[in-house]
XYZ file of C-alpha atoms in Angstrom:
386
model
C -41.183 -47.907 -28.269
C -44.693 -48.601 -26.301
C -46.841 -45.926 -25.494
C -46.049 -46.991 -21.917
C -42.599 -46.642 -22.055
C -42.958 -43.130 -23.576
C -45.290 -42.202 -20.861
C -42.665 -43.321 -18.193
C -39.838 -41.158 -20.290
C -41.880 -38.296 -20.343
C -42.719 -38.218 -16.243
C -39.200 -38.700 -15.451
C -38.390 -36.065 -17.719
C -40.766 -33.468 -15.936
C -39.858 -34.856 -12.453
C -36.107 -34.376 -12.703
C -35.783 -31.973 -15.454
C -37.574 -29.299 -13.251
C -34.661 -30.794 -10.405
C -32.027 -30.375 -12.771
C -33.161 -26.717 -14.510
C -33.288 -25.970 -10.997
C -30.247 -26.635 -9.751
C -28.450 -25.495 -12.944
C -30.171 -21.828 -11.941
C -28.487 -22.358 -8.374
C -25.203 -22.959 -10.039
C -25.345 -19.807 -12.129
C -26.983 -17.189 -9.081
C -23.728 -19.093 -6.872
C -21.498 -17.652 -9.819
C -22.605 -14.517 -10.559
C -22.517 -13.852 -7.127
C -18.891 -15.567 -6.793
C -18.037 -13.224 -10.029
C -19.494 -9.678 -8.025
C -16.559 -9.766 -5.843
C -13.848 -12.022 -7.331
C -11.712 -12.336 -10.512
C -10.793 -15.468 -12.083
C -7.614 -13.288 -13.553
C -4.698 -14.351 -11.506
C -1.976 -13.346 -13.328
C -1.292 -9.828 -11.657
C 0.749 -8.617 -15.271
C -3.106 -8.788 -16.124
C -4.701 -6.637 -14.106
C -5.888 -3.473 -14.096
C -8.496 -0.847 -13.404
C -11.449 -2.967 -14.120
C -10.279 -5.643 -11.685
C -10.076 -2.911 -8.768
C -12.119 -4.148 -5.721
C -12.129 -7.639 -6.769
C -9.787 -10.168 -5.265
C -7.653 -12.733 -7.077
C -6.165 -16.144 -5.842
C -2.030 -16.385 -5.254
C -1.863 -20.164 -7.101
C -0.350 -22.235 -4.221
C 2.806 -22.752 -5.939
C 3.906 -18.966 -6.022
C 2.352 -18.703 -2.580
C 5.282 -21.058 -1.497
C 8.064 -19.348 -3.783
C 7.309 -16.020 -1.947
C 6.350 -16.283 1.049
C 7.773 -19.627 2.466
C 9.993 -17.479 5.345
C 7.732 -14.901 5.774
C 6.388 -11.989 4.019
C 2.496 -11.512 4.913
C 1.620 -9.724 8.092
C 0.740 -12.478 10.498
C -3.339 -12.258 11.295
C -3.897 -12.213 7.115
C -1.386 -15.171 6.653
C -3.549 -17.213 9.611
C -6.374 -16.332 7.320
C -4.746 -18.199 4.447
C -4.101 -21.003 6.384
C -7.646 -21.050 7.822
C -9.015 -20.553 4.309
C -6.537 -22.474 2.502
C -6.224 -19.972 -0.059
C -3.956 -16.433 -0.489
C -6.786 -14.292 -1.967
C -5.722 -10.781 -2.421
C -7.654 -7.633 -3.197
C -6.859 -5.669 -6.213
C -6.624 -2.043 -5.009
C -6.248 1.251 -6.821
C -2.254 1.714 -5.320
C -1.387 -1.589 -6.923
C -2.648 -1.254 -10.154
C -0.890 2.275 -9.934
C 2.633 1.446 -9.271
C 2.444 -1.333 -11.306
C 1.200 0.984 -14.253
C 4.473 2.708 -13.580
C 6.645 -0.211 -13.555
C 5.693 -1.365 -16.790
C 6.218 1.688 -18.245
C 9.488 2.703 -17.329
C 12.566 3.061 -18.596
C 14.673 0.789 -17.483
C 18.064 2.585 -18.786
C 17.588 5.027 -16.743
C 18.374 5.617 -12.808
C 15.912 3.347 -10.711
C 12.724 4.864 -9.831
C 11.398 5.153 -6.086
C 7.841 4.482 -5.323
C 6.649 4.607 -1.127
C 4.034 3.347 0.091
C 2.630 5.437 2.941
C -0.935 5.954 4.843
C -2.743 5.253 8.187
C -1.791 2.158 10.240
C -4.021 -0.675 8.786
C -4.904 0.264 5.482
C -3.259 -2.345 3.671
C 0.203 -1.017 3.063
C 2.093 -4.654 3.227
C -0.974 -6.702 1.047
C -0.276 -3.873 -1.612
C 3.126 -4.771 -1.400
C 2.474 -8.624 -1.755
C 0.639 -7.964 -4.916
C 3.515 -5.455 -6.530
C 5.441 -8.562 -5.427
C 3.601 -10.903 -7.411
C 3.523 -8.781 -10.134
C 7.299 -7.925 -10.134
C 7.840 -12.425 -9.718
C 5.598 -12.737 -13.242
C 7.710 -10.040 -15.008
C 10.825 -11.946 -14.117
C 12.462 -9.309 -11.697
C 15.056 -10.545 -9.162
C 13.227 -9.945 -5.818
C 15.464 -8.379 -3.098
C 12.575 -8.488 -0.640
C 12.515 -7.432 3.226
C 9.345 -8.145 4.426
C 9.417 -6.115 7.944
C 12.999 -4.550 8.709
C 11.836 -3.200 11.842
C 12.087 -6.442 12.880
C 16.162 -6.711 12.424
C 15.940 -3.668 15.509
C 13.421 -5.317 17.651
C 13.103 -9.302 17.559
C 16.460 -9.957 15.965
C 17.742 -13.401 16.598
C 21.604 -12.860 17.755
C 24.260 -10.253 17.613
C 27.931 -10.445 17.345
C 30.668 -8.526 16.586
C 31.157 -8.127 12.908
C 34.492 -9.866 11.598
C 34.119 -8.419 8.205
C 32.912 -4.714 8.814
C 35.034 -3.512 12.189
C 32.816 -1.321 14.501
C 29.522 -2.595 13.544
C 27.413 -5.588 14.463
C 26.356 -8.486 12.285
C 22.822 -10.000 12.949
C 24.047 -13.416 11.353
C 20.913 -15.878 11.925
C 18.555 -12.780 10.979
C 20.832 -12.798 7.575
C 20.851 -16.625 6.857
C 17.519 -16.427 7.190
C 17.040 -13.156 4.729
C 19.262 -15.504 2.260
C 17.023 -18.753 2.359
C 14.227 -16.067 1.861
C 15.917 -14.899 -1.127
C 16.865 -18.401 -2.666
C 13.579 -19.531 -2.465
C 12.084 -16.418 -4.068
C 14.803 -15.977 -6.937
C 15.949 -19.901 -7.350
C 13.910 -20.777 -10.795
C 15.104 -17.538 -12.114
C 18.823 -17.513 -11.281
C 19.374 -20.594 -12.726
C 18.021 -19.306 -15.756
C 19.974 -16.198 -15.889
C 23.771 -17.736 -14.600
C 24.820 -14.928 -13.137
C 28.710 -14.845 -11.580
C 30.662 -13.028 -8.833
C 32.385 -10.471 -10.440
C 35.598 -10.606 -7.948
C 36.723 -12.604 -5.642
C 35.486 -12.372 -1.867
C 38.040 -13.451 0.891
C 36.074 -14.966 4.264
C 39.658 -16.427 6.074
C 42.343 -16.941 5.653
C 40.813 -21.062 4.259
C 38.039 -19.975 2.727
C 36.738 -17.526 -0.180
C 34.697 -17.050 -3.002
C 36.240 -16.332 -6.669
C 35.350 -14.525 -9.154
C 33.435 -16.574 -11.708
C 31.594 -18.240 -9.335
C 28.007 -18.859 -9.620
C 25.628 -16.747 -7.395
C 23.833 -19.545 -6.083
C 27.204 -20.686 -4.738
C 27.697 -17.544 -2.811
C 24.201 -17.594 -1.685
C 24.835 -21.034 -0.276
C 28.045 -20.587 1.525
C 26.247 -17.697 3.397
C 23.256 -20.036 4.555
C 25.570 -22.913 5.508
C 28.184 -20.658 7.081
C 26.101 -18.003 8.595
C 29.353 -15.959 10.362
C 29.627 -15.015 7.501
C 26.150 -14.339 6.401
C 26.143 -10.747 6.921
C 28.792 -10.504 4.886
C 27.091 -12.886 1.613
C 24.123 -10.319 1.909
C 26.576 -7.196 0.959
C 28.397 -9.139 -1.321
C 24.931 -10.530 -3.074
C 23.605 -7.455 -3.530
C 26.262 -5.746 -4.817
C 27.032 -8.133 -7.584
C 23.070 -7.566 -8.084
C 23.976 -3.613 -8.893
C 26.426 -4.649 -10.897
C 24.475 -7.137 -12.740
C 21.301 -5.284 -13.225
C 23.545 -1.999 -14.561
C 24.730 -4.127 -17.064
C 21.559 -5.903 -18.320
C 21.949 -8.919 -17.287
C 18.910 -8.853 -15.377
C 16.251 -6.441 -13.974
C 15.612 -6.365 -10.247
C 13.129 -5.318 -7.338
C 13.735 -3.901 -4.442
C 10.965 -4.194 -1.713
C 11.423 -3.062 1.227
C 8.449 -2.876 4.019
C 8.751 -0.053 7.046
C 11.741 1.403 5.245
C 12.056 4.043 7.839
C 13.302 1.524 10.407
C 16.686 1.839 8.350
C 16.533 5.915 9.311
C 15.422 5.586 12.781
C 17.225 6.907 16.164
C 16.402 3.654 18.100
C 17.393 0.040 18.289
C 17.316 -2.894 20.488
C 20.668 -3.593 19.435
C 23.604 -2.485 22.210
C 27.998 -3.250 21.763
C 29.684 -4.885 24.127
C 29.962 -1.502 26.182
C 26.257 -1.339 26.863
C 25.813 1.195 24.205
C 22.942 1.628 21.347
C 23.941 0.813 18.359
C 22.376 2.627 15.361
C 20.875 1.027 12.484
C 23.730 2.372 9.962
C 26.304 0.586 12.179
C 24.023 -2.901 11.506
C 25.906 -4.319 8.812
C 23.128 -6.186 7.381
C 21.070 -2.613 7.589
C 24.180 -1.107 5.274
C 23.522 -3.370 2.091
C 19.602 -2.566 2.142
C 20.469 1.078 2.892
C 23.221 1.141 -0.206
C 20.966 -0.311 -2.444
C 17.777 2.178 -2.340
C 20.455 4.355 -3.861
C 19.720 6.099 -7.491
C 23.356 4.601 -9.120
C 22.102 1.715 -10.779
C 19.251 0.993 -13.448
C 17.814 -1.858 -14.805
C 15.212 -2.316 -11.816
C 12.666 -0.251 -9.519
C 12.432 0.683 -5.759
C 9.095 -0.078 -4.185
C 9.322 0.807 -0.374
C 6.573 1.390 2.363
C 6.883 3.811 5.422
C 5.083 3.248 8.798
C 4.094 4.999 11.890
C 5.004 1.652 13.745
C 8.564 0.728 11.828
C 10.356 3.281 14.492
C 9.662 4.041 17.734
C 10.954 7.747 17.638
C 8.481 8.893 14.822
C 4.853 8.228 15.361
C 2.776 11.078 15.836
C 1.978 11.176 11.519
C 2.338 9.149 8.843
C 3.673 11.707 6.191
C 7.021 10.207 4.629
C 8.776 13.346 5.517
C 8.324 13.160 8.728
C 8.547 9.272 9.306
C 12.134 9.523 7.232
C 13.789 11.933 8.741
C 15.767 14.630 7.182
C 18.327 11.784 6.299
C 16.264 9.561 5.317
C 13.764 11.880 2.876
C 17.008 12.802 1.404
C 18.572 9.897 0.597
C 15.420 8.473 -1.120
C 14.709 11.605 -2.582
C 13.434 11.890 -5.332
C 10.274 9.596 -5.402
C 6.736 9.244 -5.966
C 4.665 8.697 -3.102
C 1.786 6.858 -3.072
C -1.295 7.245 -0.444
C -2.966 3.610 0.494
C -6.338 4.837 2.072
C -8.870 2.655 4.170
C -11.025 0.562 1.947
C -13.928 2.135 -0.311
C -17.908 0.962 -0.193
C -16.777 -1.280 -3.433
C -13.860 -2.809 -1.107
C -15.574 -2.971 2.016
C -18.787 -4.928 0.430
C -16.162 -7.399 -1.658
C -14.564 -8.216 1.702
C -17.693 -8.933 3.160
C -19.299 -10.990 0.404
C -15.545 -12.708 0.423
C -16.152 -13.408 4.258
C -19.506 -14.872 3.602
C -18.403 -16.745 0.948
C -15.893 -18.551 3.189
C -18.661 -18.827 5.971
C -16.191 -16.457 8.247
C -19.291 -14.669 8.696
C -22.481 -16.250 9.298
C -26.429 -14.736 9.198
C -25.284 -10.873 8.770
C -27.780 -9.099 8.490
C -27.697 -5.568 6.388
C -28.051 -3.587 9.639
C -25.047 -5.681 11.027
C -23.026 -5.570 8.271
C -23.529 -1.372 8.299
C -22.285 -1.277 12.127
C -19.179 -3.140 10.968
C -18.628 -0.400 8.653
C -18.748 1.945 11.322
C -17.106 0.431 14.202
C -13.655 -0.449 11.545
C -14.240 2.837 9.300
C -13.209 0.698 6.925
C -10.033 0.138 7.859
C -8.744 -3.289 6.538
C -6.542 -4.039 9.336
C -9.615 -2.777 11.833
C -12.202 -5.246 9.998
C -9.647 -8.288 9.996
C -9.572 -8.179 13.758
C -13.098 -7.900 13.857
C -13.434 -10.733 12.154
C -10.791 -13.047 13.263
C -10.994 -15.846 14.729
C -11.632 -16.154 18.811
């Protein structure tokens, strides 16, 4: 090589080297600032105590399987879509119950877990993540995402042919089934479970025993009269199934004290209220947060706006009801607080990060923290979109 050509190898060397060194510094400030309030841990089986305050990435695909009809209250899920990702934060309640899950045993009566605390603090994201976590450890998820809503915004009523005296909600039950199916499909073609009786519809039509679950589960969505009346059936066969070890399942239900409350939208043909125990897609959901069975868990969340008759605390007791505190007694309730400084500064950075917040300064980022006290729900709308 000429002594010119080495000179012109060692200039370009300096020049861009310096470039390159400094750019690879960028790279690793970007990630260690990335890494301060994010986990590259995904799996939720995975997680625990050292992950609190960080926040994880749903991988698309499971994003789909679970929440495809619904299931994520609906400012965070236009957050997803405006992000294009499902990040959630790992919180100290999540990591708790499922602590408790993985340790139980499963011979043993179903344990109850609820989910109670202020409006806002994050009840139904916690749930999300158990919900995750109970998907990854191969639980069938029997999964109702906000059954207040069955009361208030349900989509039809009729008469119930199958249960005299009460009243079927039959599109709000196709559309819990096609909820389930796409939450449980990969893993109940796995397990192969069958009815274990037969189930008459008419007089033309029924369901016998031996039949694949799947089956039932698609006669309900393509014949939704009869919807209502799949559901019951479905998750009775479930009980049965689950007492008998042939499969471990999850209940989730969020606002459970809808189920207990005095007050519907729903009226009979007379004019008259109808209670949520004389719903009969309320009854299965009801039946099933029982303590007869084993083989699964009961994760359920309480709240102050899942009834319109109970509002003025949050306390389980008192948002259940005498009836309702009974029947899910005993269980282990579990407090969901507004976030920490640790949470609050990883949703911020998070925020930034996504350039949902711009040129925050440390002064404006402190009167965010006071204006929202921290409240998850209170700093979302904040920082929403206009």
């Amino acid at each position: 090589m000429s002594l010119r050509s080495y000179s012109l190898l060692r200039g370009i060397h300096k020049t861009y080297g310096r470039k390159f060194g400094t750019a690879v510094k960028v790279k690793d400030e970007q990630a260690t600032q990335v890494c301060a309030f994010r986990t590259t841990e995904n799996n939720p089986v995975n997680h625990n105590t050292d992950h609190i305050a960080r926040l994880y990435t749903v991988p698309t695909d499971v994003h789909q399987q679970l929440f495809q009809y619904g299931g994520l209250p609906q400012t965070f899920a236009k957050q997803v879509t405006t992000f294009q990702e499902c990040a959630l934060l790992i919180r100290q309640p999540a990591i708790e119950i499922m602590s408790y899950l993985s340790q139980a045993d499963l011979t043993r009566p179903v344990n109850k877990y609820v989910l109670y605390g202020k409006y806002g603090t994050g009840k139904s994201i916690t749930l999300s993540h158990i919900l995750h976590y109970a998907l990854m450890e191969k639980y069938i998820l029997v999964h109702v995402y906000w059954a207040a809503r069955w009361f208030k915004d349900f989509k039809e009523v009729a008469n119930s042919i199958l249960s005299p005296g009460c009243m079927d909600l039959p599109i709000d039950a196709g559309m819990w089934l096609k909820q389930f199916k796409s939450q449980n499909s990969k893993l109940l073609s796995q397990l192969d479970l069958k009815v274990s009786k037969d189930y008459v519809w008419n007089q033309r039509e029924m369901t016998a025993q031996g039949t694949p679950i799947s089956e039932l589960i698609d006669f309900g969505i393509s014949r939704m009269k009869y919807a209502c009346g799949v559901a019951d059936a479905l998750i009775k066969e479930l009980k049965l199934a689950s007492t008998a070890g042939k499969c471990k399942t999850l209940v989730m239900i969020d606002g459970f004290n809808a189920f207990t409350s005095s007050h519907t939208n729903i009226h009979d043909d007379n004019k008259v209220m109808v209670l949520p125990k004389q719903v009969s897609l309320a009854v299965p959901f009801f039946d099933i947060t029982k303590d007869d069975w084993c083989n699964g868990a009961i994760v359920l969340s309480v709240d102050e706006k899942a009834n319109k008759d109970r509002r003025e605390s949050y306390l389980p007791r008192y948002l259940l009801g005498k009836e309702g505190f009974e029947h899910l007694d005993p269980f282990l309730p579990v407090l969901v607080e507004d976030y920490n400084i640790a949470e609050f500064d990883s949703m911020i950075e998070y925020y930034k990060d996504r350039k949902w917040i711009r040129n925050l300064t440390p002064n404006g980022q402190r009167e965010l923290e006071l204006i929202t006290n921290k409240n998850p729900l209170g700093l979302m709308e904040r920082c929403k979109f206009l």
